[in-house]
Coordinates of C-alpha atoms and ligand atoms in Angstrom, one line a residue:
N11 CA 70.4 134.3 115.5
F12 CA 68.7 137.8 116.8
I13 CA 65.4 135.3 117.3
N14 CA 66.9 133.2 119.8
K15 CA 64.4 131.4 122.4
Y16 CA 65.2 134.0 125.2
R17 CA 63.8 136.8 123.4
S18 CA 61.0 134.9 121.7
M19 CA 59.8 134.2 125.2
L20 CA 59.9 138.0 126.0
V21 CA 58.0 138.7 123.1
L22 CA 55.4 136.5 123.6
G23 CA 55.1 137.8 126.9
F24 CA 54.6 140.8 125.8
I25 CA 52.4 140.2 122.8
I26 CA 49.9 138.2 125.8
I27 CA 49.6 141.2 127.6
S28 CA 49.6 143.4 124.7
F29 CA 46.4 142.4 123.5
P30 CA 44.2 143.4 126.8
L31 CA 46.3 146.5 127.4
I32 CA 45.0 147.6 123.6
Y33 CA 41.5 146.6 124.3
A34 CA 41.7 148.8 127.4
F35 CA 43.7 151.6 125.9
V36 CA 41.2 151.7 122.7
Y37 CA 38.1 151.3 125.4
Y38 CA 39.0 154.1 127.6
T39 CA 40.1 156.7 124.7
G40 CA 36.7 156.6 123.3
G41 CA 36.4 153.4 121.1
I42 CA 37.3 152.1 118.0
K43 CA 36.2 155.6 116.1
Y44 CA 39.4 157.0 117.2
V45 CA 42.6 156.6 115.8
F46 CA 44.2 154.8 118.9
S47 CA 43.2 151.3 117.7
H48 CA 45.9 151.0 115.1
T49 CA 48.1 150.1 118.0
M50 CA 46.9 146.9 117.4
Y51 CA 49.1 146.5 114.5
V52 CA 52.3 146.2 116.9
P53 CA 51.3 142.7 118.6
I54 CA 50.3 140.9 115.2
L55 CA 53.4 142.4 113.3
L56 CA 55.2 140.9 116.5
T57 CA 54.0 137.6 116.2
G58 CA 54.2 137.5 112.7
A59 CA 57.9 138.3 112.7
F60 CA 58.7 136.1 115.7
F61 CA 56.7 133.3 115.0
G62 CA 55.8 133.1 111.5
F63 CA 52.8 132.8 109.3
K64 CA 50.4 130.6 111.3
Y65 CA 50.8 132.6 114.2
G66 CA 50.7 135.9 112.6
L67 CA 47.5 134.7 111.0
L68 CA 46.0 133.9 114.4
A69 CA 47.2 137.0 116.2
G70 CA 45.3 138.8 113.7
L71 CA 42.2 136.6 114.2
V72 CA 42.1 137.5 117.8
G73 CA 43.1 141.2 117.3
G74 CA 40.2 141.4 114.9
I75 CA 37.9 139.8 117.4
I76 CA 39.2 142.3 120.4
L77 CA 38.5 145.4 118.8
G78 CA 35.9 143.6 116.7
P79 CA 32.6 142.4 118.3
L80 CA 33.9 143.2 121.4
M81 CA 34.5 146.8 121.2
P82 CA 31.8 149.6 120.7
L83 CA 31.8 152.0 117.9
V84 CA 31.8 155.0 120.5
V85 CA 32.1 154.2 124.0
E86 CA 30.1 157.0 125.5
T87 CA 27.1 156.2 123.5
K88 CA 27.6 152.7 123.6
E89 CA 27.0 152.6 119.6
P90 CA 28.2 149.1 118.3
Q91 CA 30.5 148.9 115.2
E92 CA 28.2 147.4 112.2
F93 CA 29.4 144.4 110.9
I94 CA 30.8 145.5 108.0
N95 CA 33.4 147.7 109.9
W96 CA 35.0 145.1 112.5
F97 CA 35.0 142.5 109.8
Y98 CA 37.0 144.6 107.4
W99 CA 39.2 145.2 110.4
M100 CA 39.5 141.8 111.3
M101 CA 40.6 141.0 107.5
I102 CA 43.2 143.2 107.5
F103 CA 44.5 142.2 110.9
I104 CA 44.8 138.8 109.5
V105 CA 46.6 140.0 106.2
I106 CA 48.9 142.1 108.1
G107 CA 49.9 139.1 110.6
G108 CA 49.8 136.7 107.6
L109 CA 52.1 138.8 105.4
S110 CA 54.7 139.6 107.9
G111 CA 55.0 135.9 109.1
Y112 CA 55.4 134.9 105.2
F113 CA 58.2 137.4 104.7
V114 CA 59.7 136.6 107.6
D115 CA 59.3 132.7 107.2
K116 CA 61.0 133.3 103.6
Y117 CA 63.9 135.8 105.1
K118 CA 65.1 132.9 107.4
K119 CA 65.0 130.0 104.6
I120 CA 67.2 132.3 102.6
I121 CA 69.4 133.0 105.3
I122 CA 69.3 129.2 106.6
D123 CA 70.2 127.7 102.8
N124 CA 72.8 131.1 102.4
K125 CA 74.2 129.5 105.9
K126 CA 74.5 125.9 104.5
L127 CA 76.1 127.0 101.3
F128 CA 78.5 129.0 103.0
S129 CA 79.3 126.1 105.2
Q130 CA 79.5 123.3 102.7
H131 CA 81.6 122.1 100.1
P132 CA 79.7 122.6 96.8
D133 CA 81.5 119.6 94.6
T134 CA 80.9 117.2 97.7
G135 CA 78.4 118.6 100.0
I136 CA 80.9 118.1 103.0
H137 CA 81.0 120.6 105.6
N138 CA 83.8 123.6 105.1
I139 CA 86.0 125.5 107.4
N140 CA 83.0 128.0 107.5
Y141 CA 81.2 125.5 109.4
L142 CA 83.8 125.6 112.6
L143 CA 82.3 129.3 113.3
Q144 CA 78.9 128.1 113.7
L145 CA 79.4 125.9 116.1
H146 CA 78.6 126.8 119.6
D147 CA 81.2 126.9 122.4
D148 CA 79.3 124.3 124.3
Y149 CA 79.3 121.9 121.5
F150 CA 82.3 119.9 122.6
K151 CA 82.8 119.5 126.2
G152 CA 86.4 118.7 127.6
N153 CA 89.5 117.3 125.8
I154 CA 89.0 117.0 122.1
L155 CA 91.0 115.5 119.6
I156 CA 92.1 117.1 116.8
A157 CA 93.2 115.3 113.3
T158 CA 94.6 116.7 109.8
I159 CA 94.2 114.2 107.1
L160 CA 96.3 114.5 103.8
V161 CA 95.0 112.6 100.4
N162 CA 98.7 112.0 99.3
N163 CA 97.7 110.5 96.0
K164 CA 94.8 112.8 94.9
S165 CA 96.5 113.8 91.7
S166 CA 96.9 109.9 90.2
I167 CA 93.2 108.9 91.3
S168 CA 91.9 111.8 89.5
E169 CA 94.4 111.5 86.5
V170 CA 93.2 107.5 86.2
L171 CA 89.9 108.1 87.4
G172 CA 88.6 111.6 86.6
T173 CA 88.0 114.3 88.7
E174 CA 84.3 113.1 89.4
L175 CA 84.8 109.6 90.5
Y176 CA 87.6 111.4 92.8
L177 CA 85.2 113.8 94.3
K178 CA 82.9 110.3 95.1
A179 CA 85.8 108.9 96.6
L180 CA 86.0 112.3 99.3
R181 CA 82.8 111.7 99.9
L182 CA 83.2 107.7 101.1
I183 CA 86.0 108.5 102.6
F184 CA 83.8 111.3 104.6
D185 CA 80.9 108.5 105.2
E186 CA 83.4 106.0 106.6
L187 CA 85.0 108.7 109.1
K188 CA 81.4 109.7 110.0
D189 CA 80.5 106.3 110.5
S190 CA 83.3 105.0 112.6
L191 CA 84.3 108.1 114.8
P192 CA 82.3 108.7 118.1
N193 CA 79.1 111.0 117.7
P194 CA 79.1 114.1 117.9
S195 CA 82.0 114.6 115.5
V196 CA 82.8 117.0 113.2
V197 CA 84.4 116.4 109.8
I198 CA 85.5 119.3 107.6
Q199 CA 86.6 119.3 104.1
V200 CA 89.7 121.6 103.8
D201 CA 90.7 121.4 100.5
S202 CA 90.1 119.0 97.3
A203 CA 92.9 116.5 99.6
K204 CA 92.7 117.9 103.1
F205 CA 90.4 117.1 106.0
W206 CA 90.0 118.2 109.5
I207 CA 88.3 116.2 112.0
M208 CA 87.5 116.6 115.8
F209 CA 85.8 114.9 118.2
K210 CA 85.4 114.4 122.3
H211 CA 88.1 111.6 123.1
L212 CA 89.9 110.0 126.2
N213 CA 93.0 108.2 124.8
I214 CA 94.9 110.1 121.9
D215 CA 96.9 106.7 120.5
I216 CA 93.6 104.6 120.8
D217 CA 91.8 107.5 119.1
G218 CA 94.4 108.4 116.6
K219 CA 94.3 104.5 115.8
K220 CA 90.6 104.7 115.4
I221 CA 90.9 107.1 112.5
V222 CA 93.7 105.0 110.9
D223 CA 91.5 102.0 111.0
S224 CA 88.9 103.7 109.5
L225 CA 90.6 104.9 106.6
S226 CA 92.4 101.9 106.0
K227 CA 89.0 100.3 104.8
Q228 CA 89.3 100.0 101.2
I229 CA 87.0 102.0 99.6
A230 CA 85.5 101.1 95.8
I231 CA 83.8 103.0 93.5
D232 CA 81.4 101.2 90.6
E233 CA 83.5 97.9 91.9
I234 CA 86.7 99.8 91.1
N235 CA 89.2 99.5 94.1
I236 CA 90.5 102.7 95.3
Y237 CA 94.0 102.8 97.1
V238 CA 94.1 106.1 98.8
D239 CA 97.2 106.8 100.6
Y240 CA 96.9 109.0 103.5
S241 CA 99.1 111.1 105.9
I242 CA 97.6 111.8 109.6
G243 CA 98.6 114.2 112.3
V244 CA 97.0 113.8 115.2
S245 CA 96.9 116.4 118.4
E246 CA 94.5 117.1 121.0
S247 CA 93.1 120.7 122.5
K248 CA 91.7 121.3 126.0
E249 CA 88.9 123.2 125.1
F250 CA 86.7 123.4 121.6
K251 CA 86.8 127.6 122.1
Q252 CA 90.6 127.3 120.9
C253 CA 89.5 125.5 117.6
K254 CA 87.9 128.6 116.3
S255 CA 91.0 130.3 116.0
L256 CA 92.4 127.5 113.7
V257 CA 95.3 127.1 115.8
P258 CA 95.2 123.7 117.2
F259 CA 94.7 122.6 113.1
R260 CA 97.9 124.3 112.2
E261 CA 99.8 122.1 114.2
T262 CA 97.9 119.0 113.0
D263 CA 98.6 120.7 109.6
R264 CA 102.4 120.3 110.7
L265 CA 102.3 117.4 112.0
A266 CA 100.3 115.7 108.5
G267 CA 103.0 117.5 106.5
Y268 CA 105.6 115.9 108.8
A269 CA 104.4 112.4 108.1
K270 CA 104.0 112.6 104.5
A271 CA 107.3 114.1 104.2
N272 CA 108.7 111.2 106.1
N273 CA 106.4 108.5 104.4
L274 CA 104.9 107.7 107.9
P275 CA 101.0 106.8 107.7
Y276 CA 100.4 109.2 110.8
V277 CA 102.2 111.0 113.4
I278 CA 100.9 111.7 116.9
F279 CA 101.9 114.5 118.8
D280 CA 103.2 113.9 122.4
N281 CA 105.9 114.2 124.3
D282 CA 108.1 111.5 122.7
L283 CA 108.1 113.0 119.3
L284 CA 111.9 113.8 120.3
I285 CA 112.6 110.3 121.0
K286 CA 111.1 109.6 117.4
K287 CA 112.8 111.9 115.9
Y288 CA 115.5 109.4 115.3
E289 CA 112.9 106.8 114.0
F290 CA 111.9 109.7 111.6
N291 CA 115.5 110.7 110.6
L292 CA 116.0 107.1 109.7
L293 CA 113.0 106.6 107.7
G294 CA 114.5 109.6 106.1
L295 CA 117.6 108.4 105.4
F296 CA 116.3 105.0 103.9
S297 CA 113.9 106.8 101.4
N298 CA 117.5 107.7 99.4
A299 CA 119.2 103.9 100.6
L300 CA 117.5 102.3 97.8
K301 CA 118.5 104.7 95.2
N302 CA 121.9 105.2 96.5
N303 CA 122.9 101.6 96.9
E304 CA 123.2 101.3 100.6
T305 CA 121.2 98.4 100.9
L306 CA 122.3 94.8 100.2
L307 CA 121.3 91.3 100.3
M308 CA 122.9 88.5 101.9
Y309 CA 122.0 85.1 101.2
Q310 CA 121.7 81.9 103.7
P311 CA 121.0 78.5 102.5
V312 CA 118.5 76.1 103.0
V313 CA 119.4 72.3 103.1
E314 CA 117.7 69.0 102.9
A315 CA 117.9 67.2 106.6
S316 CA 118.4 63.8 105.4
T317 CA 121.3 64.5 102.7
K318 CA 122.4 67.8 103.7
A319 CA 122.2 68.9 100.0
I320 CA 121.3 72.7 99.2
I321 CA 118.1 73.2 98.1
G322 CA 117.8 76.8 98.2
L323 CA 119.0 80.7 99.5
E324 CA 116.7 83.1 101.7
A325 CA 117.4 86.2 100.9
L326 CA 117.7 89.2 103.6
I327 CA 118.4 92.6 103.6
R328 CA 121.0 94.8 105.0
W329 CA 121.7 98.7 104.9
D330 CA 124.6 99.7 105.0
S331 CA 123.5 103.5 106.4
P332 CA 126.9 105.8 105.7
K333 CA 125.8 107.7 109.0
H334 CA 124.8 105.0 111.0
G335 CA 126.6 101.8 109.8
L336 CA 125.2 98.3 109.2
I337 CA 121.9 98.2 110.1
M338 CA 120.1 94.8 110.5
P339 CA 116.6 94.3 109.3
N340 CA 114.8 93.8 112.8
D341 CA 115.7 97.8 113.0
F342 CA 114.5 99.1 110.1
I343 CA 111.9 97.2 109.0
P344 CA 108.9 97.3 111.4
L345 CA 109.9 101.2 110.7
V346 CA 109.6 100.8 106.7
E347 CA 106.8 98.6 107.2
S348 CA 104.7 101.3 108.6
T349 CA 105.4 103.4 105.3
Q350 CA 104.7 103.3 101.6
L351 CA 108.6 102.6 101.3
I352 CA 108.0 98.9 101.8
H353 CA 106.6 98.7 98.6
P354 CA 110.1 99.8 96.6
M355 CA 112.1 97.9 98.8
T356 CA 110.5 94.5 98.2
E357 CA 110.7 95.4 94.7
W358 CA 114.3 96.1 95.2
V359 CA 114.8 92.9 96.9
F360 CA 112.5 90.8 94.3
R361 CA 114.6 91.9 91.9
K362 CA 118.1 91.9 93.5
A363 CA 116.9 88.7 93.7
I364 CA 116.1 87.4 90.7
R365 CA 119.5 88.6 89.2
Q366 CA 121.2 86.4 91.5
Q367 CA 119.5 83.5 90.7
N368 CA 120.1 83.8 87.2
R369 CA 124.0 84.3 88.1
L370 CA 124.4 81.2 89.9
I371 CA 122.1 79.6 86.8
E372 CA 124.8 80.4 84.4
E373 CA 127.2 78.5 86.7
G374 CA 125.2 75.6 86.4
I375 CA 123.6 75.7 90.1
V376 CA 119.8 75.9 90.3
F377 CA 118.5 76.8 93.7
Y378 CA 115.2 78.2 95.0
I379 CA 115.5 81.6 96.4
S380 CA 113.0 82.7 98.8
I381 CA 112.4 86.5 99.7
N382 CA 110.6 88.0 102.6
L383 CA 107.2 89.8 102.2
S384 CA 105.5 92.4 104.4
I385 CA 101.9 92.1 105.0
K386 CA 101.4 95.4 103.7
N387 CA 102.9 94.3 100.2
I388 CA 100.1 91.5 99.9
K389 CA 97.9 93.8 100.9
N390 CA 98.7 96.5 98.2
P391 CA 96.3 96.0 95.1
T392 CA 99.3 96.4 92.4
F393 CA 101.7 94.2 93.9
Y394 CA 101.0 91.4 91.7
Q395 CA 100.9 93.2 89.1
R396 CA 104.5 94.4 90.1
M397 CA 106.1 91.5 90.7
M398 CA 104.8 89.9 87.2
E399 CA 106.4 92.9 85.5
I400 CA 109.4 92.6 87.6
L401 CA 109.8 89.0 87.1
N402 CA 109.4 89.7 83.2
E403 CA 112.0 92.4 83.0
E404 CA 114.5 90.3 84.6
H405 CA 113.4 87.1 83.0
G406 CA 113.0 85.5 86.1
D407 CA 111.4 81.8 86.6
A408 CA 108.8 82.2 89.2
K409 CA 108.5 78.2 89.6
L410 CA 112.2 78.9 91.0
L411 CA 110.8 81.5 93.7
I412 CA 109.3 81.5 97.0
F413 CA 107.3 84.2 99.0
E414 CA 108.0 83.8 102.9
V415 CA 104.5 85.5 104.7
T416 CA 103.7 85.3 108.2
E417 CA 100.8 83.7 109.0
S418 CA 99.1 86.8 109.6
V419 CA 98.4 87.0 106.0
F420 CA 95.7 83.9 106.3
L421 CA 94.0 85.6 109.1
E422 CA 93.2 88.9 106.7
E423 CA 89.4 88.8 106.1
E424 CA 89.8 91.2 103.3
K425 CA 89.1 89.8 100.0
H426 CA 92.3 91.6 97.8
T427 CA 94.3 89.7 100.1
K428 CA 93.2 86.3 99.6
L429 CA 92.9 87.2 95.7
T430 CA 96.4 87.9 95.6
L431 CA 97.5 85.0 97.7
H432 CA 95.6 83.0 94.8
Q433 CA 97.5 85.2 91.8
I434 CA 101.1 84.1 92.8
K435 CA 100.2 80.7 93.6
D436 CA 98.6 80.5 90.1
A437 CA 101.6 82.3 88.7
G438 CA 103.8 79.4 89.9
F439 CA 105.3 81.0 92.8
K440 CA 105.9 78.9 96.1
I441 CA 104.7 80.4 99.6
A442 CA 106.2 79.7 102.7
I443 CA 105.0 80.2 106.1
D444 CA 107.5 81.9 107.9
D445 CA 108.5 82.2 111.7
F446 CA 105.3 80.0 112.5
G447 CA 105.0 79.6 116.4
K448 CA 105.9 83.2 116.9
G449 CA 102.3 84.6 116.5
Y450 CA 99.1 83.4 116.1
S451 CA 100.0 79.6 115.5
S452 CA 96.8 77.9 114.0
L453 CA 97.1 75.9 111.4
T454 CA 93.5 75.6 110.6
Y455 CA 93.9 78.3 107.6
L456 CA 96.1 75.6 105.8
S457 CA 92.7 73.7 105.1
Q458 CA 91.7 76.7 103.1
F459 CA 94.9 77.7 101.4
K460 CA 97.4 75.5 99.4
T461 CA 101.0 76.7 100.9
D462 CA 104.4 75.0 100.1
Y463 CA 106.5 75.4 103.3
L464 CA 106.1 75.9 106.9
K465 CA 109.2 77.2 108.5
I466 CA 108.9 77.0 112.4
D467 CA 110.7 79.7 114.0
R468 CA 114.1 79.7 116.0
S469 CA 112.3 80.0 119.5
F470 CA 111.0 76.9 119.2
I471 CA 114.1 75.4 117.2
S472 CA 116.3 76.6 120.2
H473 CA 114.6 74.3 122.6
I474 CA 114.2 71.5 120.8
A475 CA 117.2 69.8 122.4
D476 CA 116.3 70.7 125.9
K477 CA 112.9 70.7 126.4
P478 CA 110.3 67.4 125.6
S479 CA 107.4 69.8 126.2
I480 CA 108.6 71.6 123.0
R481 CA 109.9 68.8 120.9
Q482 CA 106.2 67.5 121.0
I483 CA 104.9 70.6 119.8
V484 CA 107.4 70.6 116.8
Q485 CA 106.7 67.1 116.3
A486 CA 102.5 67.5 116.1
T487 CA 103.0 70.7 114.1
I488 CA 105.4 68.7 111.5
Q489 CA 102.8 65.9 111.3
L490 CA 99.6 68.0 110.7
A491 CA 101.9 70.3 108.3
H492 CA 103.0 67.0 106.3
Q493 CA 99.3 65.7 106.0
F494 CA 98.3 69.1 104.3
G495 CA 101.3 68.5 101.9
L496 CA 103.6 71.1 103.3
K497 CA 107.3 70.6 103.5
V498 CA 108.4 71.8 107.3
V499 CA 111.8 74.1 107.5
A500 CA 113.5 74.6 111.0
E501 CA 114.6 78.3 111.1
G502 CA 117.8 78.6 113.5
V503 CA 119.4 75.5 113.5
E504 CA 122.9 76.4 115.7
T505 CA 124.1 73.1 116.6
L506 CA 124.8 69.5 115.8
E507 CA 122.4 68.5 118.5
M508 CA 119.7 70.9 117.2
F509 CA 120.2 69.8 113.7
E510 CA 119.7 66.0 114.8
H511 CA 116.8 66.4 116.9
S512 CA 115.0 68.1 113.7
K513 CA 115.9 65.1 111.7
Q514 CA 114.7 62.9 114.5
L515 CA 111.2 64.7 114.3
G516 CA 110.8 64.4 110.9
I517 CA 111.8 68.1 109.7
D518 CA 112.3 68.5 105.8
Y519 CA 115.0 71.4 105.6
I520 CA 116.7 73.0 108.1
Q521 CA 118.3 76.7 108.0
G522 CA 121.2 78.1 110.4
F523 CA 124.3 79.1 111.5
Y524 CA 124.9 75.0 111.5
I525 CA 125.1 74.9 108.2
A526 CA 126.1 78.6 107.4
K527 CA 125.1 82.1 108.5
P528 CA 123.9 84.6 105.7
M529 CA 126.7 85.4 103.3
K530 CA 127.4 88.2 100.8
E531 CA 126.0 87.5 97.4
E532 CA 129.7 87.4 95.8
T533 CA 130.7 84.4 98.3
V534 CA 128.0 82.2 97.7
I535 CA 129.5 80.5 94.7
D536 CA 132.9 79.8 96.3
W537 CA 131.1 78.5 99.7
Y538 CA 128.9 76.3 97.5
K539 CA 131.8 74.6 95.8
N540 CA 133.8 74.2 99.0
Y541 CA 130.4 72.8 100.8
I542 CA 130.1 70.5 98.1
K543 CA 133.6 69.0 98.2
K544 CA 133.1 68.9 102.2
Ligands
LIG7 P1 113.3 85.7 108.8 O1 112.9 85.4 107.9 O2 112.9 84.7 109.8 O3 115.2 85.2 108.5 C1 115.8 84.4 109.5 C2 116.8 85.4 110.5 O4 117.3 84.5 111.3 C3 117.7 86.2 109.8 O5 117.8 87.0 110.6 C4 118.6 85.3 109.8 O6 120.1 86.0 110.0 C5 118.7 84.4 111.4 N1 119.2 83.6 111.4 C6 119.3 82.5 110.5 N2 120.1 81.0 111.1 C7 119.9 81.4 112.5 C8 120.8 81.2 113.5 O7 121.3 79.9 113.4 N3 120.7 81.5 114.5 C9 120.2 82.5 115.0 N4 120.4 83.2 116.0 N5 120.0 83.5 114.1 C10 119.6 83.2 112.5 P2 118.1 88.5 110.0 O8 118.9 89.0 108.5 O9 118.5 89.2 110.8 O10 116.6 88.9 109.8 C11 115.7 89.1 110.2 C12 114.2 89.0 110.0 O11 114.1 90.2 109.0 C13 113.6 88.3 109.0 O12 113.6 87.1 109.8 C14 112.5 88.7 108.2 O13 111.6 88.5 108.7 C15 113.0 90.1 107.7 N6 113.5 90.4 106.8 C16 115.0 90.2 106.3 N7 115.0 90.9 105.0 C17 113.6 90.9 104.9 C18 113.5 91.6 103.3 O14 113.9 91.6 102.3 N8 111.9 92.1 103.2 C19 111.4 91.8 104.4 N9 109.8 92.5 104.4 N10 111.6 91.8 105.8 C20 113.2 90.9 105.5
LIG8 MG1 112.0 84.6 106.5
LIG9 MG1 111.7 83.4 110.0

């Protein structure tokens, strides 16, 4: 740090004027014969020290010429120097300049290497905390975003794949972050399962998402897909200087810890945090709900439109919270879906549904049972395997089970999602496209992937009696679905009118309050017996 631009310029100026000055000094003190010529060592040594080996040599040469052929041995008598005399001087000057430059260059390199070593993780080569100390205050100007990223499943990854591959995975995560974050950005590996990042930003929500998105890319080493579970805390700082104090990072560490404890993928610090607290609490409670039997399944029948014969039941989850009472799925599933808790929840639903189906089969009642999946389930690399394990453990029959997914699943580009869909199809499960009409509503993917049922969303069916335009859309959808070999289900049929219209348009099955509301598992058999009597 001592040799900076400013000091170098100053020294350069000094060196340039010192050559003629020394010449004059030696000349007026009587010539090279006297001791004053040794002054020349000063600019030569300085040049080597400040500008390195090559310039050290050059300064030695210049000094040698000035005090060599240009300088008499004794000025008074005008006696010139012998060749060997000035040549020897010049050689010594060159050697001195070169040596000082050489050693300073070496020393600088050692310092730089040490600095690097000091500021990098030896295992991964990623910058460590010390790197922050090396950044100048003006590295970032204006608002900067700060985030902590925790790798939650470090131990399970290293147990399965070994530490070496885990370190490789860290390096891949780092590369991914570096590629997708704005330039310049700083990514620091704090310890073996924690990163700090910062970059200049405009909008905390958009940029926070950017981090989440770059981390949601699948990473693979030697063709092994690695599932990394993260918790992220995001905050902002007005000034970069503050970062050296590490205080802002303590804040994001706390937020990431909070995210981890509540099974949230990320927490962004903002003033709404207090409002979100209710949701955090709810999630905290839900993590025990499955274990404590607070969740239950309700079943709603699906009947054939032409005969009203029951063909299946849809399993719908409810949460009976001791603190908040009965909570409907729309009020907690979006929250659960934002966390890893969605996986045990779906497993729980699947297991319960198979048990219910077996109970019905024992009574001689054979129905399809459908369960709802979240897109996150399908994206989970172990989903298929887990479903098959549960199916075997519970002696379920895949042919009698339907997975309901929303169409967003088919729009996923990820190879893995497609593979999972094929695997569940090949295992004999049926697939229903749920809530059709609510989202993107394109049927182009039907040609690429074979599904069994299309469930038209309630928002369409509710207007089927009073809006001819909606009726037309529904009719066209039914025709197209039939062309692709799908059966069509009308959701949310509440009235006789809606039922009749659906039937007229060619709907295959209907589901809705017109037939029955969702009911508890204990009442299904009685309801069924009553229904067939009627
Ligand atoms: P969904 O899969 O479309 O389920 C149908 C929803 O419509 C159910 O709401 C059902 O009670 C309601 N419904 C049925 N017939 C009628 C009707 O005639 N009129 C009206 N107004 N509503 C009717 P629910 O049980 O509140 O579930 C809401 C959503 O929550 C479900 O929509 C599904 O997307 C999700 N869900 C429910 N259980 C699960 C689950 O176990 N896992 C996942 N991932 N999602 C679930
Ligand atoms: Mg459904
Ligand atoms: Mg639906």
